[in-house]
Amino acid sequence: MKIVKKYKYKKFKRLDGLKRLYEIGKIKVPSVTTILKATQPTEKSENLKKWAERVGKKQAEKIRDDAAAVGTALHKCLEKYILDKGNMKYYNDTAVGRRARKMANIIIGRAFHNLDEVWGCEVNLTGYSPTKTPLYAGTTDVVGLFDGKAAIIDFKQTNKPKKEEWIEDYYLQLTAYALAHNDMFGTNISQGYILMCSREGFFQQFHLQEYMFKDYKDKWNQRLKEYMIKEGLWEK
């Protein structure tokens, strides 16, 4: 794995609140995750609501907060490993920190031999309309060459292993980032990878393959349009 500064990536200001927004010049645009959350299928939102009712509101919040803490620590470990050439300088000696480090080492051992080049880490990206107006933005974990081909790579933690049919929104996230990178830099990225580790140390790699990309592009554009209609930003 080598770091290649192929593109000049800019940082956008992120605004966290009820919605996650990014400032692109004077325009505020929604994040990819905000759009996906706001347009998730009714069945999925109902299932999440039933789960929260079943485990109890406080327990549901604790599970979500714990997952977010582990996820943040995991991302920091992997980012430091990449940028500091193998040294995971980020390490807090807490239960969360120790767990995240173990999970990071599993992802590194199972997948990083295929990470040939890193063009950028924690890359801010924005997708444009045909008139070059920013429509959305987000931050992907890695852009580079994976197994010899240009790809978007995202790291995920999970409480339990996932089936591929459960991660459609992750594929949509990869697609949105690829389209944004293509808009900004004239690339033709049409694939991505989710590198995931469970808390029990079970590794999974999901590949958004090139033959799948057009379908997910159409699905992402539909979700984006649905969000903009909801927000009154797009005429029906």
mmCIF file with all atom_site columns, N, CA, C and O in Angstrom, residues 9 27 105 115 124 138 168:
data_model
loop_
_atom_site.group_PDB
_atom_site.id
_atom_site.type_symbol
_atom_site.label_atom_id
_atom_site.label_alt_id
_atom_site.label_comp_id
_atom_site.label_asym_id
_atom_site.label_entity_id
_atom_site.label_seq_id
_atom_site.pdbx_PDB_ins_code
_atom_site.Cartn_x
_atom_site.Cartn_y
_atom_site.Cartn_z
_atom_site.occupancy
_atom_site.B_iso_or_equiv
_atom_site.pdbx_formal_charge
_atom_site.auth_seq_id
_atom_site.auth_comp_id
_atom_site.auth_asym_id
_atom_site.auth_atom_id
_atom_site.pdbx_PDB_model_num
ATOM 1  N N  . TYR A 1 9   ? -7.678  17.238 -2.794 1.00 0.00 ? 9   TYR A N  1
ATOM 2  C CA . TYR A 1 9   ? -8.962  17.170 -2.113 1.00 0.00 ? 9   TYR A CA 1
ATOM 3  C C  . TYR A 1 9   ? -9.125  18.361 -1.171 1.00 0.00 ? 9   TYR A C  1
ATOM 4  O O  . TYR A 1 9   ? -8.201  18.728 -0.442 1.00 0.00 ? 9   TYR A O  1
ATOM 5  N N  . ILE A 1 27  ? -23.390 27.556 -0.248 1.00 0.00 ? 27  ILE A N  1
ATOM 6  C CA . ILE A 1 27  ? -24.545 26.654 -0.283 1.00 0.00 ? 27  ILE A CA 1
ATOM 7  C C  . ILE A 1 27  ? -24.410 25.569 0.767  1.00 0.00 ? 27  ILE A C  1
ATOM 8  O O  . ILE A 1 27  ? -23.335 25.008 0.957  1.00 0.00 ? 27  ILE A O  1
ATOM 9  N N  . ASN A 1 105 ? -7.297  -4.226 13.438 1.00 0.00 ? 105 ASN A N  1
ATOM 10 C CA . ASN A 1 105 ? -6.248  -5.179 13.066 1.00 0.00 ? 105 ASN A CA 1
ATOM 11 C C  . ASN A 1 105 ? -6.796  -6.322 12.218 1.00 0.00 ? 105 ASN A C  1
ATOM 12 O O  . ASN A 1 105 ? -6.111  -6.829 11.322 1.00 0.00 ? 105 ASN A O  1
ATOM 13 N N  . LEU A 1 115 ? -5.232  -3.304 -0.881 1.00 0.00 ? 115 LEU A N  1
ATOM 14 C CA . LEU A 1 115 ? -5.286  -1.844 -0.997 1.00 0.00 ? 115 LEU A CA 1
ATOM 15 C C  . LEU A 1 115 ? -3.947  -1.372 -1.572 1.00 0.00 ? 115 LEU A C  1
ATOM 16 O O  . LEU A 1 115 ? -2.977  -1.157 -0.861 1.00 0.00 ? 115 LEU A O  1
ATOM 17 N N  . ASN A 1 124 ? -13.640 14.492 1.506  1.00 0.00 ? 124 ASN A N  1
ATOM 18 C CA . ASN A 1 124 ? -14.909 15.210 1.334  1.00 0.00 ? 124 ASN A CA 1
ATOM 19 C C  . ASN A 1 124 ? -15.247 15.292 -0.147 1.00 0.00 ? 124 ASN A C  1
ATOM 20 O O  . ASN A 1 124 ? -14.408 15.685 -0.962 1.00 0.00 ? 124 ASN A O  1
ATOM 21 N N  . GLY A 1 138 ? -20.534 14.402 1.240  1.00 0.00 ? 138 GLY A N  1
ATOM 22 C CA . GLY A 1 138 ? -20.264 13.343 2.207  1.00 0.00 ? 138 GLY A CA 1
ATOM 23 C C  . GLY A 1 138 ? -18.771 13.112 2.334  1.00 0.00 ? 138 GLY A C  1
ATOM 24 O O  . GLY A 1 138 ? -17.965 13.757 1.656  1.00 0.00 ? 138 GLY A O  1
ATOM 25 N N  . GLU A 1 168 ? -28.099 -2.583 1.452  1.00 0.00 ? 168 GLU A N  1
ATOM 26 C CA . GLU A 1 168 ? -28.330 -1.789 0.236  1.00 0.00 ? 168 GLU A CA 1
ATOM 27 C C  . GLU A 1 168 ? -27.949 -0.330 0.429  1.00 0.00 ? 168 GLU A C  1
ATOM 28 O O  . GLU A 1 168 ? -27.377 0.287  -0.478 1.00 0.00 ? 168 GLU A O  1
#
